[in-house]
Every structure is written in C-alpha cells, then in structure tokens.
Tab-separated table of C-alpha atoms and ligand atoms in Angstrom:
chain	number	residue	atom	x	y	z
A	251	UNK	CA	-196.014	220.601	-70.015
A	252	UNK	CA	-192.469	221.646	-70.504
A	253	UNK	CA	-191.341	222.552	-73.985
A	254	UNK	CA	-188.221	220.651	-74.989
A	255	UNK	CA	-185.282	222.337	-76.185
A	256	UNK	CA	-184.091	221.990	-79.691
A	257	UNK	CA	-181.223	219.735	-80.403
A	258	UNK	CA	-179.633	219.869	-83.828
A	259	UNK	CA	-179.266	216.549	-85.420
A	260	UNK	CA	-175.825	215.073	-85.832
A	261	UNK	CA	-174.519	212.432	-87.831
A	262	UNK	CA	-172.554	209.645	-85.955
A	263	UNK	CA	-170.446	207.174	-87.481
A	264	UNK	CA	-171.430	203.382	-86.459
A	265	UNK	CA	-168.670	201.805	-85.078
A	266	UNK	CA	-168.253	198.404	-86.568
A	267	UNK	CA	-167.514	196.598	-83.447
A	268	UNK	CA	-170.539	197.694	-81.470
A	269	UNK	CA	-174.263	196.858	-81.789
A	270	UNK	CA	-175.683	199.175	-83.945
A	271	UNK	CA	-179.482	199.855	-84.824
A	272	UNK	CA	-179.150	197.060	-87.552
A	273	UNK	CA	-177.638	194.470	-84.908
A	274	UNK	CA	-174.312	192.987	-84.145
A	275	UNK	CA	-171.754	193.308	-86.980
A	276	UNK	CA	-171.009	189.821	-88.629
A	277	UNK	CA	-168.065	187.919	-87.650
A	278	UNK	CA	-165.674	187.369	-90.427
A	279	UNK	CA	-165.946	183.579	-90.632
A	280	UNK	CA	-162.885	181.862	-92.167
A	281	UNK	CA	-163.357	180.842	-95.797
A	282	UNK	CA	-160.876	177.662	-95.878
A	283	UNK	CA	-161.991	176.040	-99.066
A	284	UNK	CA	-163.864	177.117	-102.306
A	285	UNK	CA	-165.802	174.264	-103.848
A	286	UNK	CA	-163.825	171.625	-101.629
A	287	UNK	CA	-160.336	172.840	-102.634
A	288	UNK	CA	-158.355	174.498	-99.724
A	289	UNK	CA	-157.509	177.897	-100.295
A	290	UNK	CA	-153.876	177.555	-98.581
A	291	UNK	CA	-153.359	174.656	-101.127
A	292	UNK	CA	-154.632	176.804	-104.225
A	293	UNK	CA	-152.360	179.729	-103.206
A	294	UNK	CA	-149.099	177.397	-102.745
A	295	UNK	CA	-149.858	175.918	-106.183
A	296	UNK	CA	-150.903	179.039	-108.045
A	297	UNK	CA	-149.245	181.756	-106.212
A	298	UNK	CA	-150.836	184.551	-104.260
A	299	UNK	CA	-152.817	186.575	-104.896
A	300	UNK	CA	-155.134	184.407	-106.920
A	301	UNK	CA	-158.556	184.999	-108.499
A	302	UNK	CA	-160.668	181.702	-107.952
A	303	UNK	CA	-163.741	181.422	-109.906
A	304	UNK	CA	-166.286	178.500	-109.295
A	305	UNK	CA	-168.002	176.856	-112.368
A	306	UNK	CA	-170.675	175.316	-110.123
A	307	UNK	CA	-171.709	178.786	-108.813
A	308	UNK	CA	-171.831	180.292	-112.221
A	309	UNK	CA	-174.113	177.561	-113.506
A	310	UNK	CA	-176.224	177.459	-110.340
A	311	UNK	CA	-176.615	180.942	-110.435
A	312	UNK	CA	-177.662	181.210	-114.021
A	313	UNK	CA	-180.231	178.514	-113.872
A	314	UNK	CA	-181.792	180.319	-110.958
A	315	UNK	CA	-182.129	183.311	-113.062
A	316	UNK	CA	-183.405	182.080	-116.008
A	317	UNK	CA	-185.725	179.840	-114.044
A	318	UNK	CA	-187.206	182.699	-112.378
A	319	UNK	CA	-187.930	184.538	-115.582
A	320	UNK	CA	-189.089	181.363	-117.623
A	321	UNK	CA	-191.468	180.386	-115.087
A	322	UNK	CA	-193.264	183.791	-115.375
A	323	UNK	CA	-192.778	184.404	-119.252
A	324	UNK	CA	-192.528	181.924	-122.205
A	325	UNK	CA	-189.986	183.925	-124.431
A	326	UNK	CA	-186.845	184.568	-122.509
A	327	UNK	CA	-183.200	185.236	-123.636
A	328	UNK	CA	-180.019	186.200	-121.568
A	329	UNK	CA	-177.075	187.977	-123.230
A	330	UNK	CA	-173.968	187.635	-121.232
A	331	UNK	CA	-172.348	191.054	-120.627
A	332	UNK	CA	-169.148	191.015	-121.477
A	333	UNK	CA	-167.399	193.642	-119.772
A	334	UNK	CA	-168.622	192.341	-116.535
A	335	UNK	CA	-166.226	189.417	-117.060
A	336	UNK	CA	-164.939	188.534	-120.419
A	337	UNK	CA	-162.343	185.835	-119.498
A	338	UNK	CA	-163.096	183.352	-122.454
A	339	UNK	CA	-163.719	180.467	-120.069
A	340	UNK	CA	-166.284	182.325	-118.255
A	341	UNK	CA	-167.984	183.680	-121.442
A	342	UNK	CA	-168.254	179.949	-122.749
A	343	UNK	CA	-169.796	178.749	-119.583
A	344	UNK	CA	-172.636	181.187	-120.130
A	345	UNK	CA	-172.776	180.696	-123.631
A	346	UNK	CA	-173.304	176.640	-122.831
A	347	UNK	CA	-175.946	177.498	-120.597
A	348	UNK	CA	-177.754	179.133	-123.518
A	349	UNK	CA	-176.507	183.068	-122.983
A	350	UNK	CA	-176.184	185.189	-126.103
A	351	UNK	CA	-173.274	187.902	-125.997
A	352	UNK	CA	-173.900	191.413	-125.218
A	353	UNK	CA	-170.916	193.381	-126.170
A	354	UNK	CA	-170.079	197.232	-125.962
A	355	UNK	CA	-166.861	197.535	-127.979
A	356	UNK	CA	-165.241	196.097	-131.228
A	357	UNK	CA	-162.734	193.998	-129.111
A	358	UNK	CA	-165.507	192.671	-127.087
A	359	UNK	CA	-167.351	191.706	-130.470
A	360	UNK	CA	-164.466	190.016	-131.692
A	361	UNK	CA	-164.071	188.090	-128.617
A	362	UNK	CA	-167.705	187.009	-129.020
A	363	UNK	CA	-166.964	185.803	-132.339
A	364	UNK	CA	-163.986	183.849	-131.206
A	365	UNK	CA	-166.243	182.112	-128.432
A	366	UNK	CA	-168.354	180.570	-131.141
A	367	UNK	CA	-171.449	182.916	-130.744
A	368	UNK	CA	-173.061	183.440	-134.074
A	369	UNK	CA	-173.556	186.952	-135.299
A	370	UNK	CA	-177.286	187.078	-134.581
A	371	UNK	CA	-176.632	186.254	-130.984
A	372	UNK	CA	-174.767	189.240	-130.602
A	373	UNK	CA	-176.153	192.382	-129.165
A	374	UNK	CA	-173.983	195.474	-129.830
A	375	UNK	CA	-174.414	198.195	-127.200
A	376	UNK	CA	-172.635	201.393	-126.181
A	377	UNK	CA	-171.796	204.745	-127.589
A	378	UNK	CA	-168.415	203.764	-129.188
A	379	UNK	CA	-168.664	201.601	-132.334
A	380	UNK	CA	-166.464	202.301	-135.308
A	381	UNK	CA	-167.536	202.268	-138.893
A	382	UNK	CA	-165.801	199.172	-139.343
A	383	UNK	CA	-167.322	197.457	-136.117
A	384	UNK	CA	-170.858	198.490	-137.554
A	385	UNK	CA	-170.133	197.125	-141.026
A	386	UNK	CA	-169.059	193.913	-139.392
A	387	UNK	CA	-172.068	193.720	-137.263
A	388	UNK	CA	-174.284	194.500	-140.177
A	389	UNK	CA	-172.822	191.831	-142.312
A	390	UNK	CA	-173.167	189.315	-139.388
A	391	UNK	CA	-176.860	190.409	-138.715
A	392	UNK	CA	-176.158	191.443	-135.178
A	393	UNK	CA	-178.522	193.419	-133.048
A	394	UNK	CA	-177.298	196.855	-133.114
A	395	UNK	CA	-178.493	199.001	-130.338
A	396	UNK	CA	-178.310	202.790	-131.452
A	397	UNK	CA	-177.113	204.934	-128.829
A	398	UNK	CA	-177.151	208.511	-130.217
A	399	UNK	CA	-178.339	210.228	-133.517
A	400	UNK	CA	-174.692	210.493	-135.012
A	401	UNK	CA	-174.694	206.726	-134.859
A	402	UNK	CA	-178.079	206.610	-136.293
A	403	UNK	CA	-177.155	208.665	-139.295
A	404	UNK	CA	-173.782	206.695	-139.676
A	405	UNK	CA	-175.915	203.405	-140.042
A	406	UNK	CA	-177.978	204.848	-142.383
A	407	UNK	CA	-175.272	205.875	-144.598
A	408	UNK	CA	-173.274	202.616	-144.181
A	409	UNK	CA	-176.600	200.909	-145.006
A	410	UNK	CA	-176.293	202.086	-148.604
A	411	UNK	CA	-172.908	200.283	-149.171
A	412	UNK	CA	-173.706	196.972	-147.163
A	413	UNK	CA	-175.457	193.818	-148.753
A	414	UNK	CA	-177.826	193.119	-145.713
A	415	UNK	CA	-180.044	195.794	-143.922
A	416	UNK	CA	-178.818	196.565	-140.327
A	417	UNK	CA	-180.958	195.041	-137.610
A	418	UNK	CA	-181.511	197.667	-135.175
A	419	UNK	CA	-182.951	198.832	-131.751
A	420	UNK	CA	-182.579	201.803	-129.892
A	421	UNK	CA	-181.299	202.430	-126.429
A	422	UNK	CA	-184.299	204.107	-124.410
A	423	UNK	CA	-183.350	206.225	-121.318
A	424	UNK	CA	-186.291	207.210	-119.027
A	425	UNK	CA	-187.385	208.169	-115.433
A	426	UNK	CA	-187.919	205.186	-113.595
A	427	UNK	CA	-188.168	207.007	-110.106
A	428	UNK	CA	-184.670	206.393	-109.318
A	429	UNK	CA	-181.844	208.645	-108.800
A	430	UNK	CA	-179.546	209.130	-110.426
A	431	UNK	CA	-181.194	208.929	-114.012
A	432	UNK	CA	-178.941	207.660	-116.760
A	433	UNK	CA	-179.794	209.884	-119.574
A	434	UNK	CA	-176.193	209.985	-121.075
A	435	UNK	CA	-177.133	206.789	-123.189
A	436	UNK	CA	-179.629	206.460	-125.659
A	437	UNK	CA	-182.725	208.455	-126.539
A	438	UNK	CA	-184.763	210.002	-123.937
A	439	UNK	CA	-188.329	208.493	-123.691
A	440	UNK	CA	-190.349	211.394	-121.976
A	441	UNK	CA	-189.468	214.091	-124.243
A	442	UNK	CA	-190.143	212.533	-127.351
A	443	UNK	CA	-186.392	211.996	-128.450
A	444	UNK	CA	-186.784	208.067	-128.744
A	445	UNK	CA	-190.036	208.606	-130.843
A	446	UNK	CA	-188.145	210.835	-132.970
A	447	UNK	CA	-185.383	208.116	-133.576
A	448	UNK	CA	-187.790	205.544	-134.374
A	449	UNK	CA	-189.580	207.967	-136.805
A	450	UNK	CA	-186.251	208.520	-138.629
A	451	UNK	CA	-185.300	204.712	-138.643
A	452	UNK	CA	-188.728	203.937	-140.129
A	453	UNK	CA	-188.792	206.892	-142.707
A	454	UNK	CA	-185.253	206.021	-143.989
A	455	UNK	CA	-186.306	202.568	-144.835
A	456	UNK	CA	-182.724	201.392	-144.652
A	457	UNK	CA	-182.714	199.435	-141.432
A	458	UNK	CA	-184.879	196.795	-139.727
A	459	UNK	CA	-186.104	197.892	-136.658
A	460	UNK	CA	-186.293	194.877	-134.385
A	461	UNK	CA	-186.464	195.745	-130.600
A	462	UNK	CA	-186.195	198.238	-127.975
A	463	UNK	CA	-183.498	198.379	-125.166
A	464	UNK	CA	-183.156	200.070	-121.946
A	465	UNK	CA	-180.333	199.759	-119.063
A	466	UNK	CA	-181.429	201.730	-116.385
A	467	UNK	CA	-178.574	201.697	-114.147
A	468	UNK	CA	-176.425	199.232	-112.173
A	469	UNK	CA	-176.712	197.941	-108.732
A	470	UNK	CA	-180.589	198.955	-108.639
A	471	UNK	CA	-182.284	197.389	-105.567
A	472	UNK	CA	-185.945	198.955	-106.472
A	473	UNK	CA	-187.867	196.286	-108.344
A	474	UNK	CA	-190.457	199.123	-109.227
A	475	UNK	CA	-187.953	200.981	-111.180
A	476	UNK	CA	-187.767	197.789	-113.648
A	477	UNK	CA	-191.617	197.795	-113.338
A	478	UNK	CA	-191.862	201.139	-114.619
A	479	UNK	CA	-189.202	200.554	-117.193
A	480	UNK	CA	-190.921	197.683	-118.646
A	481	UNK	CA	-194.247	199.464	-118.685
A	482	UNK	CA	-192.803	202.497	-120.575
A	483	UNK	CA	-190.938	200.032	-123.081
A	484	UNK	CA	-194.219	197.993	-123.781
A	485	UNK	CA	-196.314	200.999	-124.205
A	486	UNK	CA	-193.618	202.608	-126.583
A	487	UNK	CA	-193.587	199.363	-128.540
A	488	UNK	CA	-197.194	199.214	-128.692
A	489	UNK	CA	-197.533	202.806	-129.825
A	490	UNK	CA	-194.827	202.102	-132.581
A	491	UNK	CA	-196.840	199.379	-133.963
A	492	UNK	CA	-199.757	201.366	-134.073
A	493	UNK	CA	-198.302	204.331	-135.659
A	494	UNK	CA	-195.709	202.612	-137.896
A	495	UNK	CA	-196.962	199.016	-138.356
A	496	UNK	CA	-193.704	197.871	-137.194
A	497	UNK	CA	-193.754	195.082	-134.966
A	498	UNK	CA	-191.293	195.201	-132.046
A	499	UNK	CA	-189.885	191.596	-131.768
A	500	UNK	CA	-187.921	191.949	-128.484
A	501	UNK	CA	-187.900	193.977	-125.241
A	502	UNK	CA	-184.215	194.176	-124.112
A	503	UNK	CA	-184.376	195.173	-120.110
A	504	UNK	CA	-180.482	195.580	-119.898
A	505	UNK	CA	-178.736	194.581	-116.497
A	506	UNK	CA	-178.763	196.009	-113.341
A	507	UNK	CA	-179.496	193.810	-110.675
A	508	UNK	CA	-177.779	194.135	-107.539
A	509	UNK	CA	-175.392	191.479	-105.999
A	510	UNK	CA	-175.026	190.733	-102.418
A	511	UNK	CA	-172.038	192.994	-101.911
A	512	UNK	CA	-172.557	196.085	-99.384
A	513	UNK	CA	-172.258	199.316	-100.783
A	514	UNK	CA	-170.088	201.611	-99.085
A	515	UNK	CA	-171.933	203.873	-96.650
A	516	UNK	CA	-174.979	201.740	-96.880
A	517	UNK	CA	-177.058	201.966	-93.725
A	518	UNK	CA	-178.753	198.187	-94.145
A	519	UNK	CA	-176.641	195.019	-95.484
A	520	UNK	CA	-177.357	193.905	-98.860
A	521	UNK	CA	-178.673	190.604	-97.428
A	522	UNK	CA	-181.578	192.950	-96.523
A	523	UNK	CA	-181.967	195.038	-99.746
A	524	UNK	CA	-181.073	193.094	-102.669
A	525	UNK	CA	-184.080	191.596	-104.377
A	526	UNK	CA	-183.928	188.176	-105.413
A	527	UNK	CA	-184.098	187.188	-109.178
A	528	UNK	CA	-187.757	186.196	-108.478
A	529	UNK	CA	-188.759	189.493	-107.148
A	530	UNK	CA	-187.072	191.276	-110.245
A	531	UNK	CA	-188.601	188.740	-112.776
A	532	UNK	CA	-192.121	189.488	-111.069
A	533	UNK	CA	-191.927	193.220	-111.595
A	534	UNK	CA	-190.546	192.981	-115.204
A	535	UNK	CA	-192.660	189.990	-116.576
A	536	UNK	CA	-195.848	191.373	-114.614
A	537	UNK	CA	-195.391	194.434	-116.560
A	538	UNK	CA	-195.268	192.726	-120.019
A	539	UNK	CA	-197.860	190.488	-119.226
A	540	UNK	CA	-200.292	193.336	-118.454
A	541	UNK	CA	-199.091	195.499	-121.332
A	542	UNK	CA	-201.770	194.404	-123.792
A	543	UNK	CA	-199.649	192.532	-126.318
A	544	UNK	CA	-201.416	190.155	-128.601
A	545	UNK	CA	-200.871	186.600	-126.736
A	546	UNK	CA	-199.669	185.091	-130.141
A	547	UNK	CA	-197.097	187.917	-130.754
A	548	UNK	CA	-195.414	188.409	-127.302
A	549	UNK	CA	-192.025	190.099	-127.681
A	550	UNK	CA	-188.966	188.239	-126.764
A	551	UNK	CA	-187.681	189.553	-123.184
A	552	UNK	CA	-184.114	189.921	-123.405
A	553	UNK	CA	-181.768	190.415	-120.290
A	554	UNK	CA	-178.125	191.347	-120.158
A	555	UNK	CA	-177.604	190.647	-116.502
A	556	UNK	CA	-173.963	190.912	-115.442
A	557	UNK	CA	-172.977	191.682	-111.934
A	558	UNK	CA	-175.833	189.512	-110.217
A	559	UNK	CA	-174.788	186.544	-112.366
A	560	UNK	CA	-171.152	186.441	-111.680
A	561	UNK	CA	-170.283	188.289	-108.404
A	562	UNK	CA	-170.827	185.302	-106.246
A	563	UNK	CA	-168.719	182.912	-108.128
A	564	UNK	CA	-165.651	184.867	-107.742
A	565	UNK	CA	-163.057	184.922	-104.802
A	566	UNK	CA	-159.788	186.690	-104.584
A	567	UNK	CA	-157.175	185.109	-102.088
A	568	UNK	CA	-154.155	186.497	-100.903
A	569	UNK	CA	-151.600	186.883	-97.990
A	570	UNK	CA	-150.841	189.339	-95.194
A	571	UNK	CA	-147.597	191.125	-96.033
A	572	UNK	CA	-147.143	192.686	-92.700
A	573	UNK	CA	-149.049	194.335	-89.897
A	574	UNK	CA	-148.498	197.639	-88.037
A	575	UNK	CA	-149.796	200.259	-85.654
A	576	UNK	CA	-150.926	203.583	-86.963
A	577	UNK	CA	-149.892	206.809	-84.995
A	578	UNK	CA	-153.744	206.755	-83.444
A	579	UNK	CA	-153.123	203.237	-82.288
A	580	UNK	CA	-155.105	201.564	-84.763
A	581	UNK	CA	-154.175	198.129	-86.119
A	582	UNK	CA	-153.287	198.209	-89.821
A	583	UNK	CA	-152.723	195.259	-92.302
A	584	UNK	CA	-151.241	195.158	-95.519
A	585	UNK	CA	-152.391	192.766	-98.141
A	586	UNK	CA	-150.827	191.479	-101.402
A	587	UNK	CA	-153.681	192.756	-103.329
A	588	UNK	CA	-155.180	196.231	-103.334
A	589	UNK	CA	-157.272	198.213	-105.451
A	590	UNK	CA	-155.187	197.400	-108.187
A	591	UNK	CA	-157.056	193.877	-108.316
A	592	UNK	CA	-160.129	194.920	-106.463
A	593	UNK	CA	-161.184	197.778	-108.389
A	594	UNK	CA	-164.757	197.480	-106.879
A	595	UNK	CA	-163.450	198.275	-103.297
A	596	UNK	CA	-163.982	201.912	-104.532
A	597	UNK	CA	-167.658	201.406	-104.257
A	598	UNK	CA	-168.051	198.071	-102.024
A	599	UNK	CA	-167.083	197.439	-98.384
A	600	UNK	CA	-165.898	194.152	-99.211
A	601	UNK	CA	-165.937	191.558	-96.693
A	602	UNK	CA	-162.320	189.880	-95.671
A	603	UNK	CA	-162.233	186.556	-94.233
A	604	UNK	CA	-159.322	184.667	-93.083
A	605	UNK	CA	-158.494	181.454	-94.968
A	606	UNK	CA	-157.455	179.440	-91.944
A	607	UNK	CA	-159.256	179.044	-88.421
A	608	UNK	CA	-158.571	181.887	-86.038
A	609	UNK	CA	-159.319	182.640	-82.478
A	610	UNK	CA	-162.410	184.613	-81.554
A	611	UNK	CA	-160.622	187.864	-80.836
A	612	UNK	CA	-161.034	190.609	-83.166
A	613	UNK	CA	-159.635	193.934	-83.708
A	614	UNK	CA	-160.387	197.102	-85.415
A	615	UNK	CA	-158.167	196.979	-88.559
A	616	UNK	CA	-157.474	199.159	-91.432
A	617	UNK	CA	-156.913	197.213	-94.392
A	618	UNK	CA	-154.446	198.255	-97.090
A	619	UNK	CA	-152.922	197.005	-100.491
A	620	UNK	CA	-149.557	196.690	-101.619
A	621	UNK	CA	-149.390	199.692	-103.865
A	622	UNK	CA	-147.114	202.647	-102.822
A	623	UNK	CA	-149.836	205.007	-103.123
A	624	UNK	CA	-152.326	206.476	-100.758
A	625	UNK	CA	-155.363	205.589	-102.637
A	626	UNK	CA	-154.692	201.770	-102.188
A	627	UNK	CA	-157.001	201.297	-98.991
A	628	UNK	CA	-159.565	198.203	-99.149
A	629	UNK	CA	-161.284	198.926	-95.876
A	630	UNK	CA	-160.868	201.972	-93.729
A	631	UNK	CA	-162.327	200.116	-90.767
A	632	UNK	CA	-163.355	196.503	-90.185
A	633	UNK	CA	-163.578	194.008	-87.221
A	634	UNK	CA	-160.847	191.146	-88.340
A	635	UNK	CA	-159.531	188.384	-86.396
A	636	UNK	CA	-155.972	188.822	-85.258
A	637	UNK	CA	-154.122	188.102	-88.593
A	638	UNK	CA	-150.389	188.309	-88.820
A	639	UNK	CA	-147.767	188.168	-91.589
A	640	UNK	CA	-147.944	185.176	-93.674
A	641	UNK	CA	-151.978	184.372	-92.983
A	642	UNK	CA	-154.024	184.059	-95.606
A	643	UNK	CA	-157.219	185.750	-96.597
A	644	UNK	CA	-160.137	185.466	-98.840
A	645	UNK	CA	-162.514	188.187	-100.421
A	646	UNK	CA	-165.663	186.410	-101.512
A	647	UNK	CA	-168.164	187.932	-104.301
A	648	UNK	CA	-165.634	189.631	-106.500
A	649	UNK	CA	-166.581	187.883	-109.970
A	650	UNK	CA	-168.122	190.983	-111.387
A	651	UNK	CA	-165.990	193.577	-112.833
A	652	UNK	CA	-162.701	193.224	-111.310
A	653	UNK	CA	-161.179	190.941	-113.776
A	654	UNK	CA	-161.925	193.559	-116.402
A	655	UNK	CA	-161.184	196.744	-114.648
A	656	UNK	CA	-158.239	195.660	-112.779
A	657	UNK	CA	-155.107	197.877	-113.302
A	658	UNK	CA	-151.738	196.895	-114.158
A	659	UNK	CA	-150.355	199.313	-111.799
A	660	UNK	CA	-147.010	198.797	-110.127
A	661	UNK	CA	-147.675	194.995	-109.958
A	662	UNK	CA	-148.526	192.414	-112.751
A	663	UNK	CA	-151.807	190.671	-112.798
A	664	UNK	CA	-151.729	187.328	-111.068
A	665	UNK	CA	-153.076	183.743	-111.858
A	666	UNK	CA	-156.901	183.200	-112.614
A	667	UNK	CA	-158.205	179.765	-111.845
A	668	UNK	CA	-161.431	178.094	-112.639
A	669	UNK	CA	-162.713	175.204	-110.362
A	670	UNK	CA	-164.573	173.124	-112.863
A	671	UNK	CA	-167.535	170.918	-111.986
A	672	UNK	CA	-165.357	167.764	-111.326
A	673	UNK	CA	-163.580	169.913	-108.716
A	674	UNK	CA	-160.478	170.246	-110.645
A	675	UNK	CA	-158.802	173.768	-110.649
A	676	UNK	CA	-157.950	174.890	-114.265
A	677	UNK	CA	-155.666	177.901	-114.977
A	678	UNK	CA	-157.900	180.203	-117.134
A	679	UNK	CA	-155.503	183.147	-117.378
A	680	UNK	CA	-151.822	182.983	-116.531
A	681	UNK	CA	-150.161	185.610	-114.389
A	682	UNK	CA	-148.620	188.512	-116.394
A	683	UNK	CA	-144.819	188.468	-116.836
A	684	UNK	CA	-142.453	191.316	-117.308
A	685	UNK	CA	-142.060	189.978	-121.125
A	686	UNK	CA	-145.630	190.286	-121.488
A	687	UNK	CA	-145.928	193.651	-120.022
A	688	UNK	CA	-143.007	195.224	-122.448
A	689	UNK	CA	-143.886	193.346	-125.551
A	690	UNK	CA	-145.817	196.319	-127.013
A	691	UNK	CA	-143.012	198.744	-125.995
A	692	UNK	CA	-140.727	200.062	-128.315
A	693	UNK	CA	-137.343	202.194	-127.531
A	694	UNK	CA	-136.029	204.420	-130.296
A	695	UNK	CA	-132.544	203.866	-131.419
A	696	UNK	CA	-130.828	206.629	-129.571
A	697	UNK	CA	-132.237	205.211	-126.202
A	698	UNK	CA	-130.663	201.860	-126.806
A	699	UNK	CA	-128.693	200.336	-124.001
B	796	LIG	C1	-172.616	197.006	-118.006
B	796	LIG	C2	-174.158	196.722	-118.699
B	796	LIG	C3	-174.730	195.494	-118.438
B	796	LIG	C4	-174.446	194.760	-117.232
B	796	LIG	O1	-174.723	195.501	-116.242
B	796	LIG	P1	-174.701	194.873	-114.640
B	796	LIG	O2	-175.210	195.923	-113.817
B	796	LIG	O3	-173.642	194.285	-114.304
B	796	LIG	O4	-175.990	193.786	-114.571
B	796	LIG	C5	-175.788	195.244	-119.244
B	796	LIG	N1	-176.302	195.921	-120.280
B	796	LIG	C6	-175.487	197.038	-120.757
B	796	LIG	C7	-175.824	197.923	-121.742
B	796	LIG	C8	-174.428	197.560	-119.997
B	796	LIG	O5	-173.659	198.585	-120.255
C-alpha cells in the first residue's frame, strides 16, 4: 500500500453562511414582540436603544431552578447575585420569589438592605470589604464569607469591639478538573490552606463558623466540575466536624451555571452544550446525598446562581443608524448601541434579530456600535437580513451583567423597562441625562465660565 504523504493540519475559519460540520447556521428570525408587546411600539414610547426585561421569564426561570434543586434535596436556598443585575426592581422580584441576597461590595450590601432583605439573609462575598462594611455585617448577623487571611485577622480583631460574634464561612478554591482554575479567591483546599483558615477561626474563639463556600467559575458547562466541588466541600465539612466538633450548617456552591448565549469561538452552540438546571442539580445534590451526613442534620444547600437566572429575561432593542460597504466589499451595519451597553459582546457572539418581518435574503454583515472607537464591534461577521437605516433590531439574552457592567462612555445609558405580569411596561431605570452625569463634577473657580 502506498504511504500517504503528510499534510500539516490547518485551522480553517467556519463561514457563517455555509453549512459546517455542525449544520446550517440558524436564520435570524424576527423578534417583533416581547411578552406580547410590540418592540416597535416600545422603542417609540421609551426611546432607542432600550433594555427590556420580562418579569414573567424571570419568575418562570427562577421556579424552574428552584424546582430542580428542591425536588432532589430538602434544604435549598437561593441567594440572588447582585452584581449580575442589581436594578432594585429586578432584585425585588427575586426576593419576592424567596431568594436571599448575595453581595460583593459595601454598596451592594446597602442596596440589599434597602430592598428589604434582613441581615441574616445577606451573604457577603468578595475580596473587598471595608472595616465599616464588616462591622455593619457583623451587627446585622450577615454571613461573611472570608476571602483571605488578612480579612480573617481583621475580623478577629473587629470581633473584640462588636457586641455580636461574626457569622462566617470561608471561600474555598479547588481543583475541579476544569481550566482555568480560579485560585485567586478564597483558600485552597488541596494544599491545606483552607484547613489552616478553619483552624485559625476555631482557635480564635471569636467567630461562629457557619458554612463553607465555593464559586468555581462562571459559564461552567461541566456538571462533573460541580459534582467534584460538592464532594470536596462535603468531605471538608465532615472533616471539620470530626476534628473541631463544629457543625457546618450550610454548603454554598456559588454560581456559574452557563446560560444559552454562545461563547465567542465556541465550536458548538450553547443549545448543545449548556446543561439544564436538572443536570446541575443532579450533580450537586447527588454528591451531597452520598456524602454521609447524618440525615437529621443535613446542611442547607445555598446557590448563588446569577447569569443562568436572568440572561434569558433581558432584551436590548435598538435601531440601525446606517449601513455601508467596507473596502473589501463586506456589508457593515452601525447600530445605536455597542459594547458600551452590551459589555458581554466581548465574550459572547450575541445573536441580533430584526424587530420587523424581513425577506429571506441575508448577507454577511459586520455589526458595529455607535462609539467613535475601533473596539466598538458587536459581531465581526454574521448572516443578517438586509437591514437598512431606521430598521429596528433586538438582541435577546442580555439580562446578565450588561446592566451592571455597562459603560457610560461617549453616550448616556438608556431607559430600562420591565414588562410586568399584567403585560404593562414599567420604567425601572430612567435614561441618564447630562444633568445626571455632571452632578458630581466640580470646577475650580479659576475655570469658571
Ligand atoms: C459573580 C458571582 C456569582 C454569580 O455568578 P454567575 O456565573 O453569574 O452565576 C455567584 N457568587 C459569587 C461569589 C460571584 O462572584
């Protein structure tokens, strides 16, 4: 048999218009309505661009998630991740559904209190808690999740001045078989650092050790990573009970479940790779159920799911400002929103849909935002219907992180509307104005005009 000659492997870019190994690219179906309200009418009434959130979708998604866990484990508590979307109206929907608050800064902590959440129902995470933040959290009996030894020493010192004992957990990082490993937050499990932190807490006698926490990453599509993380936290909890006679009241598995957005450069679409709540729940509760806890003293399972609970409920609607031809002949489209409002465009290939019926013709299109800045590109290439100036578009699945990470850069942030269960739109954040923007600016006298 003749030996075949060697051909070096090549990496070829998939062309979005052609069938690839994973099938035909999806057509961008029009999204003309959100919860029965016409997108065109919403844009006329509230201006363009516009964020739209669906209360119905938020509640339905939350109930799916809680059902998935509660049907498999008797003690489940969700805590809403404020940084994912901390508009008060959104937080209050989650609180009405029974979620506690999970915050990572003093400002988020205050927002949770203002939203009517009791101190005991606030989980305080993150590496940046000021002494004043810690004192407030101690006095309110919140769950303080210690991130590093410096914070641990500060807490022990503060505990001498406060009337109540801090209720604490430690954040644990660990190898769960995924890359990258998040070892910058918390104490490492494998090298004994986490055990050392627990020893210091117990021996100080100054804090009430109440739980263990981990947050293994974000957009994690591997359920086995959660299984491993839960196994390790349970083993750790039982070891602590054995060694220090200290019962761990809760295991907090953090957030990180993937949403249905497609990661940039991902070969498969999220529809094929993102597990459902049931699959995540099976992995986590299976591990806890097998761990060997006394059935009468099961720890509470806390979840801090962010992205997967809110992404689907958010839409960004806007308008085509212009179309043009690039030098290489490609079609380009400029929208009235860009990476300033769609921060997640840096790592998702967001789908962009026309907001009105279109013909079947499509063309490869580069999609830019309105900023006078080269970074402002939403898609470097996608098949889009033949949109023209003043046509309107909708980007679905933008509820997570965009309304907290949005940039006030060159343009002002637009209105945010919540469509309530009765189908009526409510303004939940007013568009920013020049006055809003300059209210904190000061000009020295010699620059007065
Ligand atoms: C950001 C964050 C979450 C939410 O993460 P998602 O990936 O959005 O689910 C939960 N817990 C902590 C500690 C976080 O920092």
